[in-house]
mmCIF file of C-alpha atoms and ligand atoms in Angstrom:
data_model
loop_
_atom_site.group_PDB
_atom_site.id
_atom_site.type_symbol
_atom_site.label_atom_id
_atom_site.label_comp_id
_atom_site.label_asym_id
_atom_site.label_seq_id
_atom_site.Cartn_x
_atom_site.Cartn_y
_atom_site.Cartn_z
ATOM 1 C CA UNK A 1216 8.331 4.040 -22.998
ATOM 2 C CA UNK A 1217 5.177 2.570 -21.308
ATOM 3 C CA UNK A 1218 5.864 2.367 -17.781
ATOM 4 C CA UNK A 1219 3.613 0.141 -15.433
ATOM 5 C CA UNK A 1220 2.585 3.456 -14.192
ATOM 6 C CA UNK A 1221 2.362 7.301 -14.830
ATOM 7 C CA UNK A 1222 1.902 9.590 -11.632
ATOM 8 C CA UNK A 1223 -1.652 11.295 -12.126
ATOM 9 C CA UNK A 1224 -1.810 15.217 -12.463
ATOM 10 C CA UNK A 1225 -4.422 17.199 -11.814
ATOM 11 C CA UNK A 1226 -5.310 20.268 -12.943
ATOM 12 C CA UNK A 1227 -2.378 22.388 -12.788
ATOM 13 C CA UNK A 1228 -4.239 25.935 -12.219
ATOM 14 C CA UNK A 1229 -5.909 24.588 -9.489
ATOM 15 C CA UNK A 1230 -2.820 23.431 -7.654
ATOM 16 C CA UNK A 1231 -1.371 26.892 -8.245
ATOM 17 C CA UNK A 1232 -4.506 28.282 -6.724
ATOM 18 C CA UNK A 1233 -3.351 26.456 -3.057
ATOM 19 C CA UNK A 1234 0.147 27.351 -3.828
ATOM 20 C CA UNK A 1235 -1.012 31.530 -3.470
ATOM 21 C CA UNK A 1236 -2.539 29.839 -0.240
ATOM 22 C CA UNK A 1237 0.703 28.679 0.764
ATOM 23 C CA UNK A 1238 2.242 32.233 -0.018
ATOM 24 C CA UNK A 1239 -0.601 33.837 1.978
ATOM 25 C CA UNK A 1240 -0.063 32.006 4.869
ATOM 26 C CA UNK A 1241 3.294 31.721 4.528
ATOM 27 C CA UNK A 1242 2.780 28.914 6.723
ATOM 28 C CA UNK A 1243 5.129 25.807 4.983
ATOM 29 C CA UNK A 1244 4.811 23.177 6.946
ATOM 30 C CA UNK A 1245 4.167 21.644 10.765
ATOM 31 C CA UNK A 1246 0.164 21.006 10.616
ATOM 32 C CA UNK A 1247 -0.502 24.242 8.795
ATOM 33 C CA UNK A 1248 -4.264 24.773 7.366
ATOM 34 C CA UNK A 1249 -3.860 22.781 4.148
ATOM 35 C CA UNK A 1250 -3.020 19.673 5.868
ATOM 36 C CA UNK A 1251 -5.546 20.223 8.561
ATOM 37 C CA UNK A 1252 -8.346 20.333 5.757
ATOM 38 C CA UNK A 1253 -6.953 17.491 4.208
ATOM 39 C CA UNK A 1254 -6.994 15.600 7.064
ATOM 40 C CA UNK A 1255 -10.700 16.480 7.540
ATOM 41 C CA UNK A 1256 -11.523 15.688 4.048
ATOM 42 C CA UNK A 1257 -9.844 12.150 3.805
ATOM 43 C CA UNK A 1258 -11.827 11.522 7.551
ATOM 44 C CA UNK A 1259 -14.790 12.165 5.804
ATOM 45 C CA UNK A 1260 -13.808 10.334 2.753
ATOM 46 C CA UNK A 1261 -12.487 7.358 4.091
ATOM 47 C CA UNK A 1262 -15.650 7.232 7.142
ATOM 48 C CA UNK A 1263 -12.691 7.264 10.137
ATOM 49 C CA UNK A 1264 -12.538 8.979 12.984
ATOM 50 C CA UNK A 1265 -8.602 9.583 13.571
ATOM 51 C CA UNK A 1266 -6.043 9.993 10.550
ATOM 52 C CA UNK A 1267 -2.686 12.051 10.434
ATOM 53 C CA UNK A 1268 -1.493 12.647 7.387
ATOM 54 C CA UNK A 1269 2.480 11.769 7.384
ATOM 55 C CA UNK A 1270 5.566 12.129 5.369
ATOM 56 C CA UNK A 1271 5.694 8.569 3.599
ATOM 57 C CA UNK A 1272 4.149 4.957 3.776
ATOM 58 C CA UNK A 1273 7.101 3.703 5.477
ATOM 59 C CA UNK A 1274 7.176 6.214 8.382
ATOM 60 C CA UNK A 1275 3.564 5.705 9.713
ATOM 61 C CA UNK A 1276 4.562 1.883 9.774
ATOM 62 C CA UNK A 1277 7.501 2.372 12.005
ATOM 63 C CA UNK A 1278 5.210 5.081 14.186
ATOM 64 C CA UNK A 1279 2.621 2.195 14.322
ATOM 65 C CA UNK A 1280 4.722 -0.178 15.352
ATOM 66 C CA UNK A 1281 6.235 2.326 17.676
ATOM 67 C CA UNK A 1282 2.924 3.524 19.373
ATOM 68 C CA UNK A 1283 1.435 -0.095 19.781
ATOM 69 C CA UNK A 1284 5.398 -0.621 21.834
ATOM 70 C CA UNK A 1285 5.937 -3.732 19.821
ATOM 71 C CA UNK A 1286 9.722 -5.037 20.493
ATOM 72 C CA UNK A 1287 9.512 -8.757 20.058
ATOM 73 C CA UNK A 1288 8.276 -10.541 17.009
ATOM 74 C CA UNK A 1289 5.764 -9.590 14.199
ATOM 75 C CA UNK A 1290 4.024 -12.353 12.074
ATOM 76 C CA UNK A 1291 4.126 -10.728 8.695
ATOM 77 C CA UNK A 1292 3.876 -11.784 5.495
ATOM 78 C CA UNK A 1293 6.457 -12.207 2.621
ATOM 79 C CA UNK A 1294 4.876 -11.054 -0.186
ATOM 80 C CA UNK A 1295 5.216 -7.379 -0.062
ATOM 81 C CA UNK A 1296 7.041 -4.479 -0.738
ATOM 82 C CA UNK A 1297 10.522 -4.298 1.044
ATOM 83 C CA UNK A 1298 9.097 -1.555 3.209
ATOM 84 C CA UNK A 1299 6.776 -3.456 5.286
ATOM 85 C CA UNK A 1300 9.753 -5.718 6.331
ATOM 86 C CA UNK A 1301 12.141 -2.575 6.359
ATOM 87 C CA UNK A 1302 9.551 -1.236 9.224
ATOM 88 C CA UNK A 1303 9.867 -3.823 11.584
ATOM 89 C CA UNK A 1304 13.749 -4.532 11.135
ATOM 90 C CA UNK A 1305 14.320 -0.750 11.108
ATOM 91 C CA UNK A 1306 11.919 -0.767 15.062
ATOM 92 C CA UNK A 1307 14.558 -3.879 15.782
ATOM 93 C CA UNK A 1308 11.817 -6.216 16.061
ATOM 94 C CA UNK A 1309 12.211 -9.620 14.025
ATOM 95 C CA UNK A 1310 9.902 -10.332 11.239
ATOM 96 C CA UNK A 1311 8.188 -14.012 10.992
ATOM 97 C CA UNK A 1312 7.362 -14.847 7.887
ATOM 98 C CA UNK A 1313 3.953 -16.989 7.461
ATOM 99 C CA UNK A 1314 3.344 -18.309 3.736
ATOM 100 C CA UNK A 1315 1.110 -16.383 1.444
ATOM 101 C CA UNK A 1316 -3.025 -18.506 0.513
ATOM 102 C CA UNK A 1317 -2.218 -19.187 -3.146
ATOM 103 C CA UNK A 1318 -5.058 -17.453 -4.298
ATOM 104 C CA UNK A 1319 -5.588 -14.162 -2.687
ATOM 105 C CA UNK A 1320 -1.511 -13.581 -2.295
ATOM 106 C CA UNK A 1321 -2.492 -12.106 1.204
ATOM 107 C CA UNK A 1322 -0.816 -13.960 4.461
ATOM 108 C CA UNK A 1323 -2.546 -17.452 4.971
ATOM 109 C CA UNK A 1324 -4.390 -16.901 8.082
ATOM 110 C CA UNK A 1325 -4.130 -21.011 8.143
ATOM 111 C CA UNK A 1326 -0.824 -20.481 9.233
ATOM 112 C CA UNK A 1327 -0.732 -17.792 11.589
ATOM 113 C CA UNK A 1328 -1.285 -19.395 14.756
ATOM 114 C CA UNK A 1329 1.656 -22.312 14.518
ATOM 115 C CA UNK A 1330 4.050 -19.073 14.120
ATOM 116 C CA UNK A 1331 2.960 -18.191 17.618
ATOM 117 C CA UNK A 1332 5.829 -18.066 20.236
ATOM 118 C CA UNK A 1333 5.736 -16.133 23.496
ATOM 119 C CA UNK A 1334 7.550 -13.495 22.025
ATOM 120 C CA UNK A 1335 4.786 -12.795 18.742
ATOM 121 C CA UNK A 1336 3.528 -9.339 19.570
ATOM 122 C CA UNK A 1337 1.890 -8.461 16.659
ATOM 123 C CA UNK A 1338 0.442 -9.119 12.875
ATOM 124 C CA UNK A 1339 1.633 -6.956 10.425
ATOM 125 C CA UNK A 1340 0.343 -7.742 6.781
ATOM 126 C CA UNK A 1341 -0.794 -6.007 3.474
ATOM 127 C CA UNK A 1342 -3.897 -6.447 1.490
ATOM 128 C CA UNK A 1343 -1.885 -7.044 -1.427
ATOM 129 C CA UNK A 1344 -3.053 -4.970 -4.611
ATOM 130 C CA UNK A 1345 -5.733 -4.107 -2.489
ATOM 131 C CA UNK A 1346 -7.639 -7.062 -1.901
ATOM 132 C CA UNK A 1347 -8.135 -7.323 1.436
ATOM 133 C CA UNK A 1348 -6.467 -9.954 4.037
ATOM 134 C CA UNK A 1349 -9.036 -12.169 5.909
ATOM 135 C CA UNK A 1350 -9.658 -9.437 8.376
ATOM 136 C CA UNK A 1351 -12.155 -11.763 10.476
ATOM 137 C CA UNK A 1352 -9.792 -14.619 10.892
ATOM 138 C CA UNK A 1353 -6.929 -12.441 11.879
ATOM 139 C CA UNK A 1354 -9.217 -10.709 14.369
ATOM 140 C CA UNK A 1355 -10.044 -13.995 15.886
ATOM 141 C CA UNK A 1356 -6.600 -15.531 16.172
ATOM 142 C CA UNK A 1357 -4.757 -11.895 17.493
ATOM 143 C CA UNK A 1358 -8.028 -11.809 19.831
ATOM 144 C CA UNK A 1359 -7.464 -15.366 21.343
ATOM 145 C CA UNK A 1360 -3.434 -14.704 21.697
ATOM 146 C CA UNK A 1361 -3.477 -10.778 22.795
ATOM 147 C CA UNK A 1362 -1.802 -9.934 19.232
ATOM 148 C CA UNK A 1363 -1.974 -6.548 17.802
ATOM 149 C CA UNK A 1364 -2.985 -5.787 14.159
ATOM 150 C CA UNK A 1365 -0.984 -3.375 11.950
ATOM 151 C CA UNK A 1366 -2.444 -3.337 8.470
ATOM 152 C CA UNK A 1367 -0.510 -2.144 5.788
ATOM 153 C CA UNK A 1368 -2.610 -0.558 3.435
ATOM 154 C CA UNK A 1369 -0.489 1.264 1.036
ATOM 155 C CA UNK A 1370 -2.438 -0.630 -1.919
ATOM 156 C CA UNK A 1371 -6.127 -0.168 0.154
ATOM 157 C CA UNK A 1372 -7.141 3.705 -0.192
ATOM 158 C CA UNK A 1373 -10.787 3.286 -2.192
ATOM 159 C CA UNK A 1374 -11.402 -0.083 -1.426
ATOM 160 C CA UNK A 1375 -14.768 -0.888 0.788
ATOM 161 C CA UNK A 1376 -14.779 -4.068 2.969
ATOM 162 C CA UNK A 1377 -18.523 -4.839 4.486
ATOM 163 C CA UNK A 1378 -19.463 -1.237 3.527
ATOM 164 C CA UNK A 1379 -16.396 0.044 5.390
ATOM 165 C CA UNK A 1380 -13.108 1.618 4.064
ATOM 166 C CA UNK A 1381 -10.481 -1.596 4.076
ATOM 167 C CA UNK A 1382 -8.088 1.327 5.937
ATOM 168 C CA UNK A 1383 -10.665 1.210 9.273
ATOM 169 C CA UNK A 1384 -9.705 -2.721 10.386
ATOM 170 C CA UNK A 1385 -6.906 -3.408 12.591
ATOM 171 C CA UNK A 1386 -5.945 -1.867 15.666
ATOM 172 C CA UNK A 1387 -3.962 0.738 13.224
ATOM 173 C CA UNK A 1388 -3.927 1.042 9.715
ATOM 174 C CA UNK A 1389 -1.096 2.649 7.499
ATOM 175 C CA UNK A 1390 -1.529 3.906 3.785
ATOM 176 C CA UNK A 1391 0.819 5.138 1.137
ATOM 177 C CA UNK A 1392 0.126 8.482 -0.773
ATOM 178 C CA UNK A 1393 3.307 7.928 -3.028
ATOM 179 C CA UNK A 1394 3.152 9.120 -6.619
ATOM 180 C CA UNK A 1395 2.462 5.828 -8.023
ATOM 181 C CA UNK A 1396 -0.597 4.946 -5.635
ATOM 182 C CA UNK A 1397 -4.363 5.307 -6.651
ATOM 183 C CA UNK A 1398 -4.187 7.916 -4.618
ATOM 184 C CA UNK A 1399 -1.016 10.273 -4.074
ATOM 185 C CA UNK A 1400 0.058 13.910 -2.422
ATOM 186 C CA UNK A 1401 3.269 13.368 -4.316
ATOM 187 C CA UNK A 1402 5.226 11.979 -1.336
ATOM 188 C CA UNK A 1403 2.674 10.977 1.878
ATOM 189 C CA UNK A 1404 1.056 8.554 3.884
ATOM 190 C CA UNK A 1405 -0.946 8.578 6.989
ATOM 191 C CA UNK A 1406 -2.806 6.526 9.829
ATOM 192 C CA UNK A 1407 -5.726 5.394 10.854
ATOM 193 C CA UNK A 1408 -6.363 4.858 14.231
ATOM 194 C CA UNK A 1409 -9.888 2.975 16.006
ATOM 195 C CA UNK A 1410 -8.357 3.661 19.452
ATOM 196 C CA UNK A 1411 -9.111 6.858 21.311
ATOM 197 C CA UNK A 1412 -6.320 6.509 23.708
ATOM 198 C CA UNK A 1413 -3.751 6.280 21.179
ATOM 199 C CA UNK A 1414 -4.886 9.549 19.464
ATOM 200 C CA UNK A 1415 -1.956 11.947 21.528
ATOM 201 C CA UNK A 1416 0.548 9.251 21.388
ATOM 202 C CA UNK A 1417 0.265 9.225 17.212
ATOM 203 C CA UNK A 1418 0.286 13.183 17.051
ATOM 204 C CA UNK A 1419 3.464 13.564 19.300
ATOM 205 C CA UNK A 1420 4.871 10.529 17.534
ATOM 206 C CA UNK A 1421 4.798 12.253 14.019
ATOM 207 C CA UNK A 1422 6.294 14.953 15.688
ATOM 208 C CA UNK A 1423 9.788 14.559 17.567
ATOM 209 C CA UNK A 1424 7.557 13.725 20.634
ATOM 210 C CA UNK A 1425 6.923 16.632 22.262
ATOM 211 C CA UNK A 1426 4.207 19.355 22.577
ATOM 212 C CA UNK A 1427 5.260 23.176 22.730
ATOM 213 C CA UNK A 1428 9.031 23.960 24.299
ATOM 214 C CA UNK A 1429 8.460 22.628 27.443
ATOM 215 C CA UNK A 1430 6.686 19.199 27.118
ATOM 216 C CA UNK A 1431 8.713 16.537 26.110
ATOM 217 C CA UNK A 1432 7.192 13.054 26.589
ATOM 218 C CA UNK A 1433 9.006 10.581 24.653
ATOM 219 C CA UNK A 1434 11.700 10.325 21.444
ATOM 220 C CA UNK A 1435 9.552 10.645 18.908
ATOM 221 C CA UNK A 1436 10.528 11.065 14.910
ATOM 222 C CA UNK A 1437 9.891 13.915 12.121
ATOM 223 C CA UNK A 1438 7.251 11.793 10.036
ATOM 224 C CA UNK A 1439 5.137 15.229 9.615
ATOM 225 C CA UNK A 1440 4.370 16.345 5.952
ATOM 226 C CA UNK A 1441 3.862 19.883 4.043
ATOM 227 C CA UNK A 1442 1.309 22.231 3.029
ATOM 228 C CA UNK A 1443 2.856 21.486 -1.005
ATOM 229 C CA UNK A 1444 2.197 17.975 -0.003
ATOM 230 C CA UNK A 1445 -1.013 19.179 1.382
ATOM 231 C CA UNK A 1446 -2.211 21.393 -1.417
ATOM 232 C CA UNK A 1447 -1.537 17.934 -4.313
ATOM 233 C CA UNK A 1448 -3.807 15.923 -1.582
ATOM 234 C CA UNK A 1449 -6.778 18.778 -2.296
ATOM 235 C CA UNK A 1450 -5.850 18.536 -5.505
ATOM 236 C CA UNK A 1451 -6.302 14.601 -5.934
ATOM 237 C CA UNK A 1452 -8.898 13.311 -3.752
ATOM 238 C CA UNK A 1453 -12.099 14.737 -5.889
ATOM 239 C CA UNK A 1454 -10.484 12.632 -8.045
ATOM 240 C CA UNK A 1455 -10.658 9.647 -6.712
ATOM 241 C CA UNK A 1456 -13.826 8.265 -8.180
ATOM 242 C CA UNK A 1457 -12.808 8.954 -11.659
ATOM 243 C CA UNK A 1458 -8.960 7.593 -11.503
ATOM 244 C CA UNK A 1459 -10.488 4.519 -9.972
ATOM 245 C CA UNK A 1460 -13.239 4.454 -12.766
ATOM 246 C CA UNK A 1461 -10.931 5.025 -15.359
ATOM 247 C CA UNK A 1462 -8.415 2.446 -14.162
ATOM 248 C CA UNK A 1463 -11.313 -0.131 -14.290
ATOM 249 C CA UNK A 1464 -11.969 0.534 -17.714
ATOM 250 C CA UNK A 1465 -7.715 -0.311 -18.515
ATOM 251 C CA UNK A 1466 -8.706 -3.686 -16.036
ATOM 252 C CA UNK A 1467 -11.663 -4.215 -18.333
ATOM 253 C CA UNK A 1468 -9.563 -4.414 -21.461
ATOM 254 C CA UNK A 1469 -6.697 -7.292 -20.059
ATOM 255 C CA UNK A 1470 -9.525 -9.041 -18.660
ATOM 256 C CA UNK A 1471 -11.123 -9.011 -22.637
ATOM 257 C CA UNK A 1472 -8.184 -10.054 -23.984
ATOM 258 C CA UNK A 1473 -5.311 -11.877 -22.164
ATOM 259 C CA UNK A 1474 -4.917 -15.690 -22.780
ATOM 260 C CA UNK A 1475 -7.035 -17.238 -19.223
ATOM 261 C CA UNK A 1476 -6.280 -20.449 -20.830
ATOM 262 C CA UNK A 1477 -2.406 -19.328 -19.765
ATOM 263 C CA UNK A 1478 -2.244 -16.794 -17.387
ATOM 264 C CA UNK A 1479 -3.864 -16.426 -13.763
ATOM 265 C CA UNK A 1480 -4.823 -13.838 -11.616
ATOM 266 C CA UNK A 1481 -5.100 -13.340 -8.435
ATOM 267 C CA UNK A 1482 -8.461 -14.294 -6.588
ATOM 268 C CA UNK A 1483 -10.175 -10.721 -5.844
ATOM 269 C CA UNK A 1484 -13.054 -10.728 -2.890
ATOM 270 C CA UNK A 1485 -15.939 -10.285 -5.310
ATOM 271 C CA UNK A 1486 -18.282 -8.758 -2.226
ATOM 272 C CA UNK A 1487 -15.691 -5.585 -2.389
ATOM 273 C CA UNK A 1488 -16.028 -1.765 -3.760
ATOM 274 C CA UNK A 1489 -12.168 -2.346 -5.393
ATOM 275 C CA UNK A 1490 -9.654 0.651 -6.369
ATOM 276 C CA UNK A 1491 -8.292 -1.208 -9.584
ATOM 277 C CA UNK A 1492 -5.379 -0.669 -7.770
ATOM 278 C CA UNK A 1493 -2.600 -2.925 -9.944
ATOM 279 C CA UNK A 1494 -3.033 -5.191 -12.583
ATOM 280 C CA UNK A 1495 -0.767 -8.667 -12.189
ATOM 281 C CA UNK A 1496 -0.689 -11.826 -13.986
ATOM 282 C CA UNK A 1497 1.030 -15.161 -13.126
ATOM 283 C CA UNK A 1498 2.526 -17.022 -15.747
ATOM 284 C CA UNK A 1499 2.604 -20.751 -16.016
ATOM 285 C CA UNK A 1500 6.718 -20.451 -15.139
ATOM 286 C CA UNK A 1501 9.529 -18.302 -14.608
ATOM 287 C CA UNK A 1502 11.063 -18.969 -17.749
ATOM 288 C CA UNK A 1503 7.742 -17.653 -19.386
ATOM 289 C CA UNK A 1504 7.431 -14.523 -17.417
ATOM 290 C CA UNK A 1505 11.315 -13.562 -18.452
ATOM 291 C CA UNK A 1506 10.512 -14.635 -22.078
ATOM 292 C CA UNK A 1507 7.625 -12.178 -21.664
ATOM 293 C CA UNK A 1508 9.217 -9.287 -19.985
ATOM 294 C CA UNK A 1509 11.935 -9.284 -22.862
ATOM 295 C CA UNK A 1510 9.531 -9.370 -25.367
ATOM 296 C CA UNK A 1511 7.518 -6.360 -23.268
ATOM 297 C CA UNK A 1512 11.040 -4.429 -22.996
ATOM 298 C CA UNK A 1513 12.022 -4.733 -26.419
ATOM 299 C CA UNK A 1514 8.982 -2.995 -27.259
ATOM 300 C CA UNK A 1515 9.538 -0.401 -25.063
ATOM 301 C CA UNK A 1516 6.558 -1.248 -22.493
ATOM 302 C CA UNK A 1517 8.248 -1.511 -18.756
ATOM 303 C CA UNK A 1518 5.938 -3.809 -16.385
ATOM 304 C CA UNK A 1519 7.409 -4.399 -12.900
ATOM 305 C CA UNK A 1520 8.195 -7.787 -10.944
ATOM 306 C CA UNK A 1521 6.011 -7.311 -8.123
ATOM 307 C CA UNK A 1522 6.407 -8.598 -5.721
ATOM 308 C CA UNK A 1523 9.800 -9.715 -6.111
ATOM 309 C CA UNK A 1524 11.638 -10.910 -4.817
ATOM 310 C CA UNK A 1525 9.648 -13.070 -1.627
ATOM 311 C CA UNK A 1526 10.874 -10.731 1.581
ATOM 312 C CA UNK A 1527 11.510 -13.935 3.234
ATOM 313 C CA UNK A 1528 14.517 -14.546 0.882
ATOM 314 C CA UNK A 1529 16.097 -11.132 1.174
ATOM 315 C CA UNK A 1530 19.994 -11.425 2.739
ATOM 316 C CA UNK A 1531 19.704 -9.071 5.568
ATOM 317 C CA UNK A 1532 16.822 -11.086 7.243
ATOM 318 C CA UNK A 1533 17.964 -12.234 10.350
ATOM 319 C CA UNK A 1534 16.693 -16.238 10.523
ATOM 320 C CA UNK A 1535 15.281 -17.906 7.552
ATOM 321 C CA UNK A 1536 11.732 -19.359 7.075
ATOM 322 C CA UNK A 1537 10.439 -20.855 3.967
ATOM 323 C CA UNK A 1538 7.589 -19.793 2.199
ATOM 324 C CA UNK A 1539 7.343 -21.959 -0.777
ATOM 325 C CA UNK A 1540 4.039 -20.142 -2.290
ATOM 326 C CA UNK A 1541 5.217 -16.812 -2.302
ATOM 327 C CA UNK A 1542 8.609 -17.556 -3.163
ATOM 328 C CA UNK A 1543 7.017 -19.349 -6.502
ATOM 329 C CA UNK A 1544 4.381 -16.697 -7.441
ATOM 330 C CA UNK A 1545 7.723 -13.413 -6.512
ATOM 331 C CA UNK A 1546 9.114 -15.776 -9.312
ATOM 332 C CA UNK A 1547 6.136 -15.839 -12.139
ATOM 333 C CA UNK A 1548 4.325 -12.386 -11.515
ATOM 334 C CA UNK A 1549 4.617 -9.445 -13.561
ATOM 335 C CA UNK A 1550 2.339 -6.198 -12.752
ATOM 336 C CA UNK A 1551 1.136 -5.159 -15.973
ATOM 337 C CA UNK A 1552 1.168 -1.061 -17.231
ATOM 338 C CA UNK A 1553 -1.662 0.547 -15.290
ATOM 339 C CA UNK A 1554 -2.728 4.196 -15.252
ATOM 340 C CA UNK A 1555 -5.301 7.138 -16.113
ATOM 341 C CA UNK A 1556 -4.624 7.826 -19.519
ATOM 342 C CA UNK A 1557 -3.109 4.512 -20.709
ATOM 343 C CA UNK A 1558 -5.150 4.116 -24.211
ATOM 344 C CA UNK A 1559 -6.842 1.434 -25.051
ATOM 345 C CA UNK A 1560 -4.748 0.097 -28.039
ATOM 346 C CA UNK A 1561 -2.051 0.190 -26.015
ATOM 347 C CA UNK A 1562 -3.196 -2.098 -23.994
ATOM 348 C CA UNK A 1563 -4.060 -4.407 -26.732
ATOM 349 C CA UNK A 1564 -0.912 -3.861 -27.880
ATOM 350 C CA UNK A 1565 0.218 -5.194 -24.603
ATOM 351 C CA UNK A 1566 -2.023 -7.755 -24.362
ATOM 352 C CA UNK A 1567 -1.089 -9.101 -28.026
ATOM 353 C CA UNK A 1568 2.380 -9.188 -27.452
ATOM 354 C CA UNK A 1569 2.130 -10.728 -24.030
ATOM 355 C CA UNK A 1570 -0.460 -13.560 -25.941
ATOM 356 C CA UNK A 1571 2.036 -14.314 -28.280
ATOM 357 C CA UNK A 1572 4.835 -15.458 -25.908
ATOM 358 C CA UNK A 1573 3.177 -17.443 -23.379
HETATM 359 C C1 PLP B 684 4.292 1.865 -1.578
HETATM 360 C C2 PLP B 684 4.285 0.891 -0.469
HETATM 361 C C3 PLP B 684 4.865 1.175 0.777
HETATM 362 C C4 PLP B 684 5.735 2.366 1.022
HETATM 363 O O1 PLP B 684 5.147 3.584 0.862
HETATM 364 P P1 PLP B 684 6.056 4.863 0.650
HETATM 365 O O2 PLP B 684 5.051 5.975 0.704
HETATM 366 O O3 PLP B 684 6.715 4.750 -0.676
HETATM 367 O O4 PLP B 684 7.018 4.935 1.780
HETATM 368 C C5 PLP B 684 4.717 0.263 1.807
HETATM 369 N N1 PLP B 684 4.075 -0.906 1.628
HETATM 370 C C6 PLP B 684 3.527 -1.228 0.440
HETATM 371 C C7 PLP B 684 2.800 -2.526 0.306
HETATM 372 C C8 PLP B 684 3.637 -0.350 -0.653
HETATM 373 O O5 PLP B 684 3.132 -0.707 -1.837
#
């Protein structure tokens, strides 16, 4: 089976090298060494001053949303994954959903402001596949109304914006390290902070909230991570540059061969460094994208629906909105097999097969 991805390994004697670290140290978890140099190494990586390296992409949304004390609503967007909108439900805040531009898939900044109330606290939206939300215009409207800016960046690690990682705009930026991302410490995420006073308030958040056994400021939640965690971070990140490569060399075969005079793809910032992050097409109707995804299945090649479906439409939201663009591209995308190591007449097989039923 071809899955539309495949975890990357490194090599495994050098992970067992940081595992005798482990044993050494006998230090497992709660900021131990490991995680402390991986925290300085992804600082330096990623040019930011503040990062803390967390259990999962889903916690250090919730701690963002947590630290910045947002209650009311958040203008988010509906093309996602689940866990954006699980964030901000889960803080019992209520999500407003603004419409997706149909070209970039990232929130339509058009629309932002006329989903103002007096109770809109905040923007929370993703650069979806990593192609980054129009940071300026966002900055301008939450600017003008006193709106913080939570960027999900699960999709964003490797990806340059004006000569700046894409994970340095907003007041706080979150990032996924799950096994599936570009980048991954097996399960992991962190954030990225530009604001000096909210450096304590993000430590003690990751961790229950209190410092030593006899300072306890507020309730704060286990989002900490481990030194095995740790250890596949080390591992990874001199990687980077070479998973990213070799995913743009699977990017550069689709782009060869797919049928443009069928299929569409979403517009990508040209002025960007990009991380080749995902690779989805749009088909010209739903009807075309299941005719495709059998034809995929039956030959044992697995690509995923996502986004689907539009967050907007999912039955535990609690009012409904409308957002007719992403609810039609949640219904046409598929995200095509992606990964180090997928071969190159595999993905003309793909390609072919996909050709052939459009
Ligand atoms: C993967 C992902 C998450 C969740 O990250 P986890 O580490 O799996 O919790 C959140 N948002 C987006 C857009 C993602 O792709």
């Amino acid at each position: 089976m071809i899955n539309v991805t495949k975890a990357f390994l490194p090599d495994r004697e050098e992970y067992i090298r940081y595992i005798h670290q482990i044993w050494d140290n006998v230090q497992l978890t709660n900021n131990g060494p490991l995680l402390q140099t991986l925290e300085e190494q992804l600082k330096a990586y990623l040019g930011v001053d503040q990062l803390y390296f967390c259990g999962n992409g889903t916690i250090v949304l919730q701690i963002a949303l947590k630290a910045l004390e947002i209650k009311k609503e958040v203008i988010t967007t509906p093309f996602s994954y689940c866990a954006t909108t699980n964030s901000i439900l889960w803080e019992n805040c209520t999500p407003v959903f603004v419409d997706i531009d149909p070209d970039t898939f990232n929130i339509n900044p058009d629309l932002i402001e006329a989903a103002i109330t007096p109770d809109t606290e905040a923007i929370m939206a993703t650069h979806v596949y990593g192609n980054p939300c129009a940071v300026e215009e966002i900055e301008k409207i939450a600017r003008q109304y006193s709106l913080r800016v939570i960027y999900d960046s699960a999709h964003g690690f490797g990806v340059t914006l004006n000569g700046r990682s894409l994970l340095s705009y907003g007041d706080l930026s979150t990032c996924s390290f799950h096994a599936t991302k570009v980048f991954h410490t097996i399960e992991g995420g962190a954030i990225i902070s530009n604001h000096p006073e909210l450096h304590e308030k993000l430590q003690l958040l990751r961790a229950f909230g209190h410092r030593g056994d006899e300072e306890y400021k507020f309730a704060g939640i286990n989002g900490k991570n481990s030194e095995f965690h740790a250890a596949m971070g080390l591992c990874n990140l001199p990687q980077v540059p070479a998973i990213i490569a070799a995913r743009k060399e699977v990017f550069d075969v689709y782009d060869a061969i797919l049928d443009w005079e069928r299929l569409r793809k979403p517009y990508i910032n040209p002025t960007i460094e990009y991380n080749y992050a995902y690779y989805p097409v749009v088909f010209e109707s739903e009807a075309t994208m299941r005719r495709v995804q059998a034809a995929l299945l039956q030959n044992e090649i697995a690509p995923r629906r996502y986004f689907y479906p539009s967050l907007n439409t999912l039955p535990f939201m609690p009012r409904t909105y409308s957002c007719p663009v992403s609810e039609d591209i949640a219904l046409r995308v598929l995200s095509l097999p992606l990964y180090v190591g997928l071969e190159s007449k595999e993905i003309e097989r793909i390609s072919q097969i996909i050709n052939k039923n459009l």
